[in-house]
Short mmCIF file of C-alpha atoms in Angstrom, two decimals:
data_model
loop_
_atom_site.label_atom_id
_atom_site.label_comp_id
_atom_site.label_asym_id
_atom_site.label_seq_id
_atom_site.Cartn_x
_atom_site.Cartn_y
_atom_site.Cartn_z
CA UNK A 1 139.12 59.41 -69.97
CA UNK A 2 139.64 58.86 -73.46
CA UNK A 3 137.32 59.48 -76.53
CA UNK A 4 136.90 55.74 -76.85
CA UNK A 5 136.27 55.42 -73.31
CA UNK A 6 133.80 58.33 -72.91
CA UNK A 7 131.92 57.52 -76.47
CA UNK A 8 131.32 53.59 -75.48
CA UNK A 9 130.38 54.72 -72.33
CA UNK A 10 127.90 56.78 -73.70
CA UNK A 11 126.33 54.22 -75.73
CA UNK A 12 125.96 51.64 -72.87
CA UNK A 13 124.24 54.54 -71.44
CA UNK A 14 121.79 54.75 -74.27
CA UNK A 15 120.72 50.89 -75.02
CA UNK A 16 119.90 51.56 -70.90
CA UNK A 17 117.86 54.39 -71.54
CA UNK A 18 116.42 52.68 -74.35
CA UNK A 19 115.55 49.67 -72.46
CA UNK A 20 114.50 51.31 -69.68
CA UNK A 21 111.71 53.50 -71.45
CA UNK A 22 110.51 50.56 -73.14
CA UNK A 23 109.81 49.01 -69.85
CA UNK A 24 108.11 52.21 -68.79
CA UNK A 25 106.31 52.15 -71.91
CA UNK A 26 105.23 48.60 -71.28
CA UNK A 27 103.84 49.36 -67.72
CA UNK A 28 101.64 52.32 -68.82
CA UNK A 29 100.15 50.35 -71.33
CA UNK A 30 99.36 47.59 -68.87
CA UNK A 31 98.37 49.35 -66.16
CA UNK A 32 94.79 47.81 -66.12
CA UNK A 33 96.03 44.67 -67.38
CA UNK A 34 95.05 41.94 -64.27
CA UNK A 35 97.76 40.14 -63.05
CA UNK A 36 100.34 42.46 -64.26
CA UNK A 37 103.67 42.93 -62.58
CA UNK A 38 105.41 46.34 -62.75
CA UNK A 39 108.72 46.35 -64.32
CA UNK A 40 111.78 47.97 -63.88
CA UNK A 41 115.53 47.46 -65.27
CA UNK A 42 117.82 46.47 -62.99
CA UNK A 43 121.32 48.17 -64.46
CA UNK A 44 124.97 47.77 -62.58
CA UNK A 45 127.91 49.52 -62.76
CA UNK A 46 130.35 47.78 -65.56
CA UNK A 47 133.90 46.67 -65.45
CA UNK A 48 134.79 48.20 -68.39
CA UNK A 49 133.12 51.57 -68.23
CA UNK A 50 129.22 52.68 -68.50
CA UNK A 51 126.47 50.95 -67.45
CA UNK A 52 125.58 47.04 -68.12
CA UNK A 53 121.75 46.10 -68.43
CA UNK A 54 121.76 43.11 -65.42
CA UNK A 55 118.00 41.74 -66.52
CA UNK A 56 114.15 42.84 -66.23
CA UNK A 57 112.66 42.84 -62.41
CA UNK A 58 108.74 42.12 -62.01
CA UNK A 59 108.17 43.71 -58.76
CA UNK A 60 105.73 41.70 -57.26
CA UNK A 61 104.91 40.78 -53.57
CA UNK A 62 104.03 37.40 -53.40
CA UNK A 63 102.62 37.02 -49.53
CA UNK A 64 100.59 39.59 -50.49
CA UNK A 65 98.65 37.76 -53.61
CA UNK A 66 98.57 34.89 -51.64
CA UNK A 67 96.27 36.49 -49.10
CA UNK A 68 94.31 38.46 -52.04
CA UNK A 69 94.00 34.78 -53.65
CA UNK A 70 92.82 33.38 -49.96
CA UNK A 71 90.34 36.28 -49.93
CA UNK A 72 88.98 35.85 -52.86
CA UNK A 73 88.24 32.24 -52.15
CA UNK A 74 86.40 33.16 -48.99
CA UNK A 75 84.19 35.85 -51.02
CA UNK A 76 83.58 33.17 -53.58
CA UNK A 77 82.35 30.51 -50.84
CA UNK A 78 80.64 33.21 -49.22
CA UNK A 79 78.72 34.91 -52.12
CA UNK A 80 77.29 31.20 -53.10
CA UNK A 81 76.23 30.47 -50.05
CA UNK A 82 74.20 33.27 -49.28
CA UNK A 83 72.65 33.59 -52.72
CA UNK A 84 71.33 30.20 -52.10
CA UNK A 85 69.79 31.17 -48.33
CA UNK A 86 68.14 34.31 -49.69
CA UNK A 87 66.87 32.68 -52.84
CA UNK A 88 65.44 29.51 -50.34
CA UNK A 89 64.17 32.59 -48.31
CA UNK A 90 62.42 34.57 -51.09
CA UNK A 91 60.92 31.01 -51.53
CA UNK A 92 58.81 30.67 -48.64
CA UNK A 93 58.69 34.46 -47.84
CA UNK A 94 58.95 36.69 -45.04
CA UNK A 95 56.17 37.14 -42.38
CA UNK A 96 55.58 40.63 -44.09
CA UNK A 97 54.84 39.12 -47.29
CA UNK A 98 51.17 38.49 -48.31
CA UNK A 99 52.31 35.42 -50.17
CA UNK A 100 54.88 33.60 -47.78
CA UNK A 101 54.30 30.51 -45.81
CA UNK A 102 53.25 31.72 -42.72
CA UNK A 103 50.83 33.92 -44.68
CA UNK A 104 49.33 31.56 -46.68
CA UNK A 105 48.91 29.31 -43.48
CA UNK A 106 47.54 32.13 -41.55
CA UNK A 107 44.53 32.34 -44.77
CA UNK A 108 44.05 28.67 -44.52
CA UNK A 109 42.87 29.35 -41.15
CA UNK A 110 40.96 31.97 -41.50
CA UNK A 111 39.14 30.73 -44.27
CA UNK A 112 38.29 27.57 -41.95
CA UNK A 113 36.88 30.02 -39.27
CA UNK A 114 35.21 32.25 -41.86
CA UNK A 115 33.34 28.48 -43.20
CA UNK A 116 32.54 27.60 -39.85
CA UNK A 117 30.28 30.92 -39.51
CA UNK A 118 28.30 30.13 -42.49
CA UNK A 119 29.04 26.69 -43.19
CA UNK A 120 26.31 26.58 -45.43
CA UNK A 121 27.81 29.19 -48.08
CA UNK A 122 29.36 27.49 -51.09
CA UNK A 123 31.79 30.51 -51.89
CA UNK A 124 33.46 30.04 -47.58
CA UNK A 125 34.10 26.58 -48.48
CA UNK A 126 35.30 26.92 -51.76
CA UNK A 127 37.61 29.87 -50.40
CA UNK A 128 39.21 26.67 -47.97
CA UNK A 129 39.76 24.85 -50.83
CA UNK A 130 41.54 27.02 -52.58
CA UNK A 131 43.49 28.50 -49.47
CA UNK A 132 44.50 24.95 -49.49
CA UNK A 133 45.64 24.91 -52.75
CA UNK A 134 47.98 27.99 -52.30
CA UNK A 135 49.51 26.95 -49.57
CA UNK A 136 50.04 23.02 -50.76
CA UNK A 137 51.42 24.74 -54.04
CA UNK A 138 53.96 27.45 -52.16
CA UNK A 139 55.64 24.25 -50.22
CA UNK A 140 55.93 22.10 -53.13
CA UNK A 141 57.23 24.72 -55.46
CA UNK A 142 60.01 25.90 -52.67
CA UNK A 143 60.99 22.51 -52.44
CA UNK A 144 61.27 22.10 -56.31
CA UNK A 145 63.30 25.43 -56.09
CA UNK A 146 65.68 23.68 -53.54
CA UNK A 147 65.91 20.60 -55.92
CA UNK A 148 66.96 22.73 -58.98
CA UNK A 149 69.62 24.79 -56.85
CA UNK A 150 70.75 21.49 -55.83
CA UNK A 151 70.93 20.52 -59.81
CA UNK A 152 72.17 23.36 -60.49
CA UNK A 153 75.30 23.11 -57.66
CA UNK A 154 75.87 19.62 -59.22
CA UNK A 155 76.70 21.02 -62.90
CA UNK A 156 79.08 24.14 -61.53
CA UNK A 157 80.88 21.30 -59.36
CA UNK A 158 81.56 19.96 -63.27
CA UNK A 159 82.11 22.77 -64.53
CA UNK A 160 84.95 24.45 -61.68
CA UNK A 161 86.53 20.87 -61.74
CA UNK A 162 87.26 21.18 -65.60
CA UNK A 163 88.06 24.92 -64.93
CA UNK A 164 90.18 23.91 -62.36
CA UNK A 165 92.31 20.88 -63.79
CA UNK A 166 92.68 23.02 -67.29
CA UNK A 167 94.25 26.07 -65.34
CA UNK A 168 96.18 23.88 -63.44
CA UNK A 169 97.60 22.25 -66.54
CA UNK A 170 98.09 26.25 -68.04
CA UNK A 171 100.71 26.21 -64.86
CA UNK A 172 102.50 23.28 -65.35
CA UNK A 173 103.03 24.61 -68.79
CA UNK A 174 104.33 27.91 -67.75
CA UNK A 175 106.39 26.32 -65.28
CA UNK A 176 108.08 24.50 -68.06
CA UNK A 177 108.28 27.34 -70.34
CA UNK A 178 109.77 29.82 -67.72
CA UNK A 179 112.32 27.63 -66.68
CA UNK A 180 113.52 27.09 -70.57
CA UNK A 181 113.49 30.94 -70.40
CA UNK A 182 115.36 31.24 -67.90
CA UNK A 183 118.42 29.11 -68.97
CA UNK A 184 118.35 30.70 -72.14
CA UNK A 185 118.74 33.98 -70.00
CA UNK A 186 115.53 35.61 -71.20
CA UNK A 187 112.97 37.72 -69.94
CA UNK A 188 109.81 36.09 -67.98
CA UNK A 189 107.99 38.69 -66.44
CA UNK A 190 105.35 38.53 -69.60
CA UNK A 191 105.38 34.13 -68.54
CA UNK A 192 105.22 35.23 -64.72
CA UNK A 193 102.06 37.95 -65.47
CA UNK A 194 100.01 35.13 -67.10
CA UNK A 195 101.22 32.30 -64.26
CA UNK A 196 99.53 34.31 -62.20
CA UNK A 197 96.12 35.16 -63.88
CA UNK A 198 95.99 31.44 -63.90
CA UNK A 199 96.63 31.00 -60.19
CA UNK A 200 94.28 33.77 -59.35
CA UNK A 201 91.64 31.71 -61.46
CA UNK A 202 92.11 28.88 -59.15
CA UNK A 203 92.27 30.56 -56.16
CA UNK A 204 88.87 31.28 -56.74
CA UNK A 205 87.91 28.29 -56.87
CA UNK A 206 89.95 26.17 -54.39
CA UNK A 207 91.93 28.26 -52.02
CA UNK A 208 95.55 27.32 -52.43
CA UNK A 209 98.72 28.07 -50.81
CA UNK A 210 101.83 29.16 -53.70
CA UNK A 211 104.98 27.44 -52.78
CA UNK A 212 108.26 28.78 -54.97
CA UNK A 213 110.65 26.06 -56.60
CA UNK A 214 113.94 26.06 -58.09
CA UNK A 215 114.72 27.42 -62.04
CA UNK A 216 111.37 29.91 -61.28
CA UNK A 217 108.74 27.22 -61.06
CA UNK A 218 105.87 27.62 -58.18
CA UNK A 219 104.13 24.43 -56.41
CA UNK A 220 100.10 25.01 -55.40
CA UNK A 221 98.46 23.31 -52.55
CA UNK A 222 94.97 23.78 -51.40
CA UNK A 223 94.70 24.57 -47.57
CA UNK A 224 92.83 21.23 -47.00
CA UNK A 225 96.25 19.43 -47.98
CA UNK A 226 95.94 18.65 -51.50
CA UNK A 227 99.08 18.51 -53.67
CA UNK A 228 97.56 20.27 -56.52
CA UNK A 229 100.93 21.23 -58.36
CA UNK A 230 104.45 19.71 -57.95
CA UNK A 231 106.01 19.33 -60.97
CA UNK A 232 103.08 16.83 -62.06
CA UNK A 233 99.54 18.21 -61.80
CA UNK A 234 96.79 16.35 -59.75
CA UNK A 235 93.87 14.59 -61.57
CA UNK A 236 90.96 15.62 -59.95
CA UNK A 237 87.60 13.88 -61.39
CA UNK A 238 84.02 14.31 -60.82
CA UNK A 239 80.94 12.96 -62.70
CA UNK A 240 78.14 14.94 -62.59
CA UNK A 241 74.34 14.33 -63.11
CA UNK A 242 71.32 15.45 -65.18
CA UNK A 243 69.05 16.49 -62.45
CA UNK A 244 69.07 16.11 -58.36
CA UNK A 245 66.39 14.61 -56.70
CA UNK A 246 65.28 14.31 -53.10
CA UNK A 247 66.37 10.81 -52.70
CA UNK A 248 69.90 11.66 -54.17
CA UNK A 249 72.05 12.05 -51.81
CA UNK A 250 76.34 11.69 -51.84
CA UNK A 251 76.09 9.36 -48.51
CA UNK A 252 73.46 7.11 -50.23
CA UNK A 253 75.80 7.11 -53.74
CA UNK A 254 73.69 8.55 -55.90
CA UNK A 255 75.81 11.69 -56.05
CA UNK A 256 79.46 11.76 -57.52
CA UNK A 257 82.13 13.03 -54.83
CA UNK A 258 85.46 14.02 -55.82
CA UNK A 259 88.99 11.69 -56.25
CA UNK A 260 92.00 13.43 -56.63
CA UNK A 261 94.47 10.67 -58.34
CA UNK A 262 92.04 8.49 -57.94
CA UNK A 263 91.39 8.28 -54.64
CA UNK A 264 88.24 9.84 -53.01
CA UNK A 265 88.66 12.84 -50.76
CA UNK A 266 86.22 14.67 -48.57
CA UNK A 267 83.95 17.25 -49.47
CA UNK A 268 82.45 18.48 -46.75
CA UNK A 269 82.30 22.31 -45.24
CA UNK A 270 84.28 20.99 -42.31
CA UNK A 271 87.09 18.93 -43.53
CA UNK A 272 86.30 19.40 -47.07
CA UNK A 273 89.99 18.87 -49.18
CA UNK A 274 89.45 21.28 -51.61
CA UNK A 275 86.76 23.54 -49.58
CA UNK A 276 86.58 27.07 -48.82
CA UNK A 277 86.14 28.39 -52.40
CA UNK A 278 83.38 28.29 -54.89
CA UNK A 279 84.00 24.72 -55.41
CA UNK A 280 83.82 24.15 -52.19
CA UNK A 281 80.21 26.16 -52.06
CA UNK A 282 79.10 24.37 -54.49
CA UNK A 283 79.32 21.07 -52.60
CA UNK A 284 77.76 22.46 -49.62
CA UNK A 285 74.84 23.74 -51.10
CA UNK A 286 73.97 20.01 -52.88
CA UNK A 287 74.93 17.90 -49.85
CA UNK A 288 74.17 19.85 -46.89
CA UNK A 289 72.44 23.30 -47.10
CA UNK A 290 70.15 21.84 -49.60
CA UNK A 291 69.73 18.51 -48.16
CA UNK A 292 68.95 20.15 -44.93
CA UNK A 293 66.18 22.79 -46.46
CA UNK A 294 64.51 19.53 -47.99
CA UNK A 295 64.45 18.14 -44.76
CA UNK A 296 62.52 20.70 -42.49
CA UNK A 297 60.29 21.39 -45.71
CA UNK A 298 59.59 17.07 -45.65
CA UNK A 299 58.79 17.45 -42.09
CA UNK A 300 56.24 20.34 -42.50
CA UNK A 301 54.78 18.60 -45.13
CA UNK A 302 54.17 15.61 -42.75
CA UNK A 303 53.08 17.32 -39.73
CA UNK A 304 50.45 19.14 -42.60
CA UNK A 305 49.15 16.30 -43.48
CA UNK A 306 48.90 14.08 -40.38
CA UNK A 307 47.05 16.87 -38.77
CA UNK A 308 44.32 16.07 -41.04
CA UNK A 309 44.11 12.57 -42.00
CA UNK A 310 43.58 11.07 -38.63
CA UNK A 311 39.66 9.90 -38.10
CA UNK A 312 39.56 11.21 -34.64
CA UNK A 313 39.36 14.75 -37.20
CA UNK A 314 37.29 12.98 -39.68
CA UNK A 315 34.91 10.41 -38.99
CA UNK A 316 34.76 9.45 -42.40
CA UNK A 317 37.91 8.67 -43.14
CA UNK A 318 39.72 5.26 -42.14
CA UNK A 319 42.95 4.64 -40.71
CA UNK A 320 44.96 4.93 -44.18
CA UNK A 321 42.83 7.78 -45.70
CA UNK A 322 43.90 10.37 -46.59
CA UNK A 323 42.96 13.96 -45.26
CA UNK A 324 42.71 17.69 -46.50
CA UNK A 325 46.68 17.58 -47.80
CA UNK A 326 47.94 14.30 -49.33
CA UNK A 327 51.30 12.73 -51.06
CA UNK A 328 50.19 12.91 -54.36
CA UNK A 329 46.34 11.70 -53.43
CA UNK A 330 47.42 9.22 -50.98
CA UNK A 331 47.69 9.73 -47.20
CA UNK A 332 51.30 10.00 -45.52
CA UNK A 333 53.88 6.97 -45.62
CA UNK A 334 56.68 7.31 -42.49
CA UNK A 335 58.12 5.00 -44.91
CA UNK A 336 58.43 7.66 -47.92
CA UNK A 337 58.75 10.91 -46.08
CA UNK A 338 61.75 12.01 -47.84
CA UNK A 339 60.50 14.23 -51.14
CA UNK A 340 57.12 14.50 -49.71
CA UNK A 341 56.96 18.23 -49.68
CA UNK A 342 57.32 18.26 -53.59
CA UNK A 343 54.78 16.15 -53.83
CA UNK A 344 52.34 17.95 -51.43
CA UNK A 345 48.69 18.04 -53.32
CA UNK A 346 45.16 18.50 -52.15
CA UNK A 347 42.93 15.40 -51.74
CA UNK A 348 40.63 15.69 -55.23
CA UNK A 349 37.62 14.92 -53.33
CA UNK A 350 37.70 18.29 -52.18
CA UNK A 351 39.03 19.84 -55.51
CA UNK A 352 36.46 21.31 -58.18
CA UNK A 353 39.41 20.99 -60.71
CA UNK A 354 40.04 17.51 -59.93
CA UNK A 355 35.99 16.93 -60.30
CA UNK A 356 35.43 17.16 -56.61
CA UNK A 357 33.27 18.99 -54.02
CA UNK A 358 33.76 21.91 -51.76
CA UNK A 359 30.76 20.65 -49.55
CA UNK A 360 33.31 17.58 -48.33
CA UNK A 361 35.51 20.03 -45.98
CA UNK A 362 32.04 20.07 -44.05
CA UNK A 363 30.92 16.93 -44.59
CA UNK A 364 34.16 14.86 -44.45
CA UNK A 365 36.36 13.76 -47.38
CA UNK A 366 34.57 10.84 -47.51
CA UNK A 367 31.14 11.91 -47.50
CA UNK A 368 29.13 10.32 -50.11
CA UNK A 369 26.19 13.11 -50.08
CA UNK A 370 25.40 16.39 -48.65
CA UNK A 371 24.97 16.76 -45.14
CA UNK A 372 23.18 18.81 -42.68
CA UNK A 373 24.16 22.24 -44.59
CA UNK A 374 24.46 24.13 -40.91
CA UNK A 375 27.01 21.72 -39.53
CA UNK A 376 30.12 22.73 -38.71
CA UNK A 377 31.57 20.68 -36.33
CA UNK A 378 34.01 19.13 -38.78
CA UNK A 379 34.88 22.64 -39.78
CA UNK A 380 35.75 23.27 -36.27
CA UNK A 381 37.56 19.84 -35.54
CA UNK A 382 39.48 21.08 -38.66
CA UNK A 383 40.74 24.88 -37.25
CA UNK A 384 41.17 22.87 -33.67
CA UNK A 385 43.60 20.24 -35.48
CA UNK A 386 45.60 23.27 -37.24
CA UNK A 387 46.14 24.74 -33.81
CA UNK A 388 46.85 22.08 -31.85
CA UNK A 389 50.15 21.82 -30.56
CA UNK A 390 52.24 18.80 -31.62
CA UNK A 391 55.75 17.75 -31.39
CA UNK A 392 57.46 17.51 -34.93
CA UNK A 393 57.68 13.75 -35.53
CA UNK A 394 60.51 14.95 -37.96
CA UNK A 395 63.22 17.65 -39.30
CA UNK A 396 65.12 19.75 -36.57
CA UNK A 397 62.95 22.41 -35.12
CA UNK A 398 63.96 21.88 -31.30
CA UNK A 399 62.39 20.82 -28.60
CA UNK A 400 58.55 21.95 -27.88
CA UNK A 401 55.17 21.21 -29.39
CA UNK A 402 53.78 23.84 -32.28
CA UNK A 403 50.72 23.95 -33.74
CA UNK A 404 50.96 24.32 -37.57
CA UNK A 405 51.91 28.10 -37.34
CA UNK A 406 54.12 28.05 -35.38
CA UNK A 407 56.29 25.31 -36.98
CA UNK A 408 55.74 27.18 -40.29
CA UNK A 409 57.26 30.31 -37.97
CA UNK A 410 60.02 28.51 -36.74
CA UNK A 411 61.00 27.18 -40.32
CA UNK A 412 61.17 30.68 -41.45
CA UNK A 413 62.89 32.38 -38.39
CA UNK A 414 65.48 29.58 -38.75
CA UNK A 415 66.16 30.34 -42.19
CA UNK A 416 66.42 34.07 -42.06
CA UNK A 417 68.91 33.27 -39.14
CA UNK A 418 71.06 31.39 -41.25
CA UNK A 419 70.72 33.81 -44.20
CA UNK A 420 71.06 37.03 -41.67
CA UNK A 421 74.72 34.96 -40.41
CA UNK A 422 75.77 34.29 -44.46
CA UNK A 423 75.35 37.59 -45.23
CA UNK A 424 77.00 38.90 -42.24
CA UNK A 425 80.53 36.44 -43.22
CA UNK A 426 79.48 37.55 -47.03
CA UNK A 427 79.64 41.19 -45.68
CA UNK A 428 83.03 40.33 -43.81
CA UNK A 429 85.01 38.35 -46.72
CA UNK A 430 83.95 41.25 -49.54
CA UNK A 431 85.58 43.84 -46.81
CA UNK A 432 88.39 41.96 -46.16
CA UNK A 433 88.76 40.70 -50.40
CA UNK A 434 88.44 44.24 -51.74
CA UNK A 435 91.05 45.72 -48.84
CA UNK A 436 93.45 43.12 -50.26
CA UNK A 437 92.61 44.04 -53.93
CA UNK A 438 93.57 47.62 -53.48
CA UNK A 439 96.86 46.68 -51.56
CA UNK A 440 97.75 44.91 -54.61
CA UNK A 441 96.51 47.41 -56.89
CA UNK A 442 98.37 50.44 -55.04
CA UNK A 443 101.50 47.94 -55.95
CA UNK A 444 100.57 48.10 -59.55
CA UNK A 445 101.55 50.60 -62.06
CA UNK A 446 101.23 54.45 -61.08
CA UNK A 447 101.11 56.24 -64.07
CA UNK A 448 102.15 59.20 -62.85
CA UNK A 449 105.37 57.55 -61.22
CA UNK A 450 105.42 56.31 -64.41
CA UNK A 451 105.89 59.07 -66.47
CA UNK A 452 107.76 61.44 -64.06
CA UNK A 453 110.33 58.34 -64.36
CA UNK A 454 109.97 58.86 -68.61
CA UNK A 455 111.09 62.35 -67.76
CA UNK A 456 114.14 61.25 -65.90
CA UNK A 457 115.07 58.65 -68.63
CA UNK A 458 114.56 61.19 -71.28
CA UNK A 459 116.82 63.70 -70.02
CA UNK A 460 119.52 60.66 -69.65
CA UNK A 461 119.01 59.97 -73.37
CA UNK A 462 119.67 63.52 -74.03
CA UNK A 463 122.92 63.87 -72.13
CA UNK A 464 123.97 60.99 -73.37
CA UNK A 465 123.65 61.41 -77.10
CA UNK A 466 125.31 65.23 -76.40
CA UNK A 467 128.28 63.47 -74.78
CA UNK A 468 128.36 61.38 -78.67
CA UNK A 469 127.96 64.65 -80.31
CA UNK A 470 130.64 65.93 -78.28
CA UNK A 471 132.49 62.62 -78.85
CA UNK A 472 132.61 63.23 -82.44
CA UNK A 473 133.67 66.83 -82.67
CA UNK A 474 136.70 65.95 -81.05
CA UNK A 475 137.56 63.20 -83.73
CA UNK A 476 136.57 65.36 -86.27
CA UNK A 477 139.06 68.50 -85.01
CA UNK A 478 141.57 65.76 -84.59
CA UNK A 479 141.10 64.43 -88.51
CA UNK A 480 141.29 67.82 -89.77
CA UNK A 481 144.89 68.52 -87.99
#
């Protein structure tokens, strides 16, 4: 080999040193850097002696995100949904709370049977009343709660659809900009590292599968079958409301679905287009988990209040009257069930603060003066209705007659069934998203392989700088000759 021959190769040996512990030096300082792609330089064998720099690898496996990015979706979904169950559960309470619903019903009760045993004591009727009041205020405030979760589901679903279209827009970009990169024969890991802390933002949103195109550009559709990304991006719109109501409801129009390029797509948690992430959540806690709480709290509210507006209960009331619990001081409308349970009240003849009398849950609600003070028949036609056993005219509690208890206890039990089973798939997906998340972290950088590959580099540098050294003694012993 010549001195020419040995002193270029040298220096094709240093620029690939040089390069390659810049590249090192790059993947230390990233190594907690999200969405980061190790790097290594890929170096050849050259025609003409030493070794030729062939490009920068990202060393990436792309199945793998993928599932991490599926994962993550199904924790998102997950997470939502059960925060909504157990905040619905906290609520109305557990049977081991003092203040749940089947707690406050069970007081109700025994203040009636406590009245009936001294009917004639101001303090046991007033303790009815107000037993009353608790529990009248418990339902209507759970259902508010589900109204402003609801409300609260309807301005995320706004919020994830602009999140959504603007990352999907931060693609197309970065599609555009790697490819221009690429023909120009430069480096896009840094272009690939932020393509992908993009897709990772979607993919917690809408679950999406990453499809690879020519000139390093990537397509995304969601697993429901939307074209999300193909060289154009989809227009996904949404319009979202100010606050959610009983009566609002996406089958009745009130609420805003989705369109993707203008045409409307589902949204449901079976079939939903873009469902299975937080977006997806999102829609299934306004339209159907939501919906469905307002629904069995309606029909407790009605079975409440029927139980005591009927005369056979009362002889002074009239068909039409309304008994012990009202819809906003007026007896129950099958017309106007839906909402009722926010507006569950007690009847203001009975109420002190509304300026009426205790004395009427002995004497009837209609009672125009005292009665006999030692009658309590009405007080015991009262704890009779409460525990008589009816079939729910509404909401889905199964088949079977309850008495007011009971359908209170079923209510619950079927809630903390359906929270126990969302925190059981909550339990499952965080497993299964964190497993994933360390696979692709154990990918990552390793310092320490890191640095022992520094080493290794170093000592190249060294050799080849004394094989320049060396280079130019001999020129130097051959000028002096």
């Amino acid at each position: 080999m010549s001195i020419s021959g040995a002193l270029s190769n040298a220096m094709t040996g240093l620029r690939a040193a040089g390069r390659s512990s810049e590249t090192i030096s790059a993947n230390i300082a990233n190594a907690m850097t999200p969405g980061y792609g190790v790097r290594s330089v890929a170096l050849s064998s050259s025609q003409i002696g030493g070794v030729s720099i062939d490009g920068i690898v990202r060393n990436v496996d792309p199945a793998l995100l993928v599932d991490r990015g599926l994962a993550e979706a199904a924790f998102s979904n997950s997470s939502d949904r059960a925060r909504f169950l157990t905040s619905h559960e906290d609520a109305l309470g557990t049977p081991d709370d003092p203040n749940s619903l089947s707690a406050r019903l069970a007081q109700f009760e025994s203040s009636l049977v406590t009245a009936t045993s001294r009917p004639d004591a101001p303090e046991r009727l007033g303790s009815v009343v107000n037993a009353a009041r608790d529990l009248a205020t418990l339902i209507s405030s759970a259902s508010d709660n589900v109204q402003e979760a609801r409300s609260e589901a309807d301005r995320n679903i706004g919020i994830q659809v602009d999140r959504l279209s603007s990352a999907l827009g931060g693609v197309k970009e970065l599609n555009i900009q790697i490819t221009k990169t690429l023909a120009l024969g430069g480096d896009t890991s840094a272009l690939q590292d932020n393509r992908q802390a993009l897709v990772d933002e979607i993919s917690a949103i809408v679950p999406v599968r990453q499809i690879s195109r020519d000139n390093g550009q990537i397509a995304l559709y969601s697993t429901g079958g939307a074209i999300l990304l193909d060289g154009g991006i989809a227009e996904i719109e949404f319009t979202p409301v100010n606050q959610v109501t009983p009566y609002m409801t996406l089958a009745g129009g009130q609420l805003s679905g989705l369109t993707i390029n203008g045409f409307s797509v589902r949204t449901d948690s079976e079939r939903g287009t873009l469902g299975g992430g937080s977006l997806g959540a999102q829609f299934e806690i306004r339209d159907e988990l939501g919906t469905d709480a307002q629904t069995q709290l309606d029909a407790l509210s009605r079975d409440l209040i029927e139980r005591f507006q009927d005369p056979a209960v009362d002889a002074t009331l009239a068909v039409g009257d309304a008994g012990i619990f009202t819809d906003a001081g007026a007896a129950f409308d099958p017309l106007n069930e839906v909402g009722i349970s926010a507006r569950l009240s007690i009847n203001a003849a009975i109420d002190e603060r509304q300026g009426g009398e205790a004395w009427r849950i002995r004497d009837g609600i209609n009672a125009l003066v005292q009665g006999d003070v030692g009658d309590s028949r009405l007080l015991q036609g009262l704890t009779t209705a409460l525990n008589a056993n009816k079939v729910p005219a509404s909401g889905d509690f199964g088949a079977g007659a309850f008495s007011a208890i009971n359908l209170a206890a079923t209510l619950t039990s079927q809630l903390g069934a359906d929270r126990a089973q969302a925190d059981q798939s909550l339990s499952f997906t965080s497993t299964q998203f964190n497993e994933l998340t360390q696979l692709v972290l154990a990918e990552g950088v390793d310092t320490d392989q890191e640095l022992q590959r520094l080493l290794l580099v170093e000592q190249t540098y060294a050799a080849n700088a004394r094989m320049i050294e060396a280079a130019d003694e001999m020129m130097q012993t051959i000028l002096r000759l």
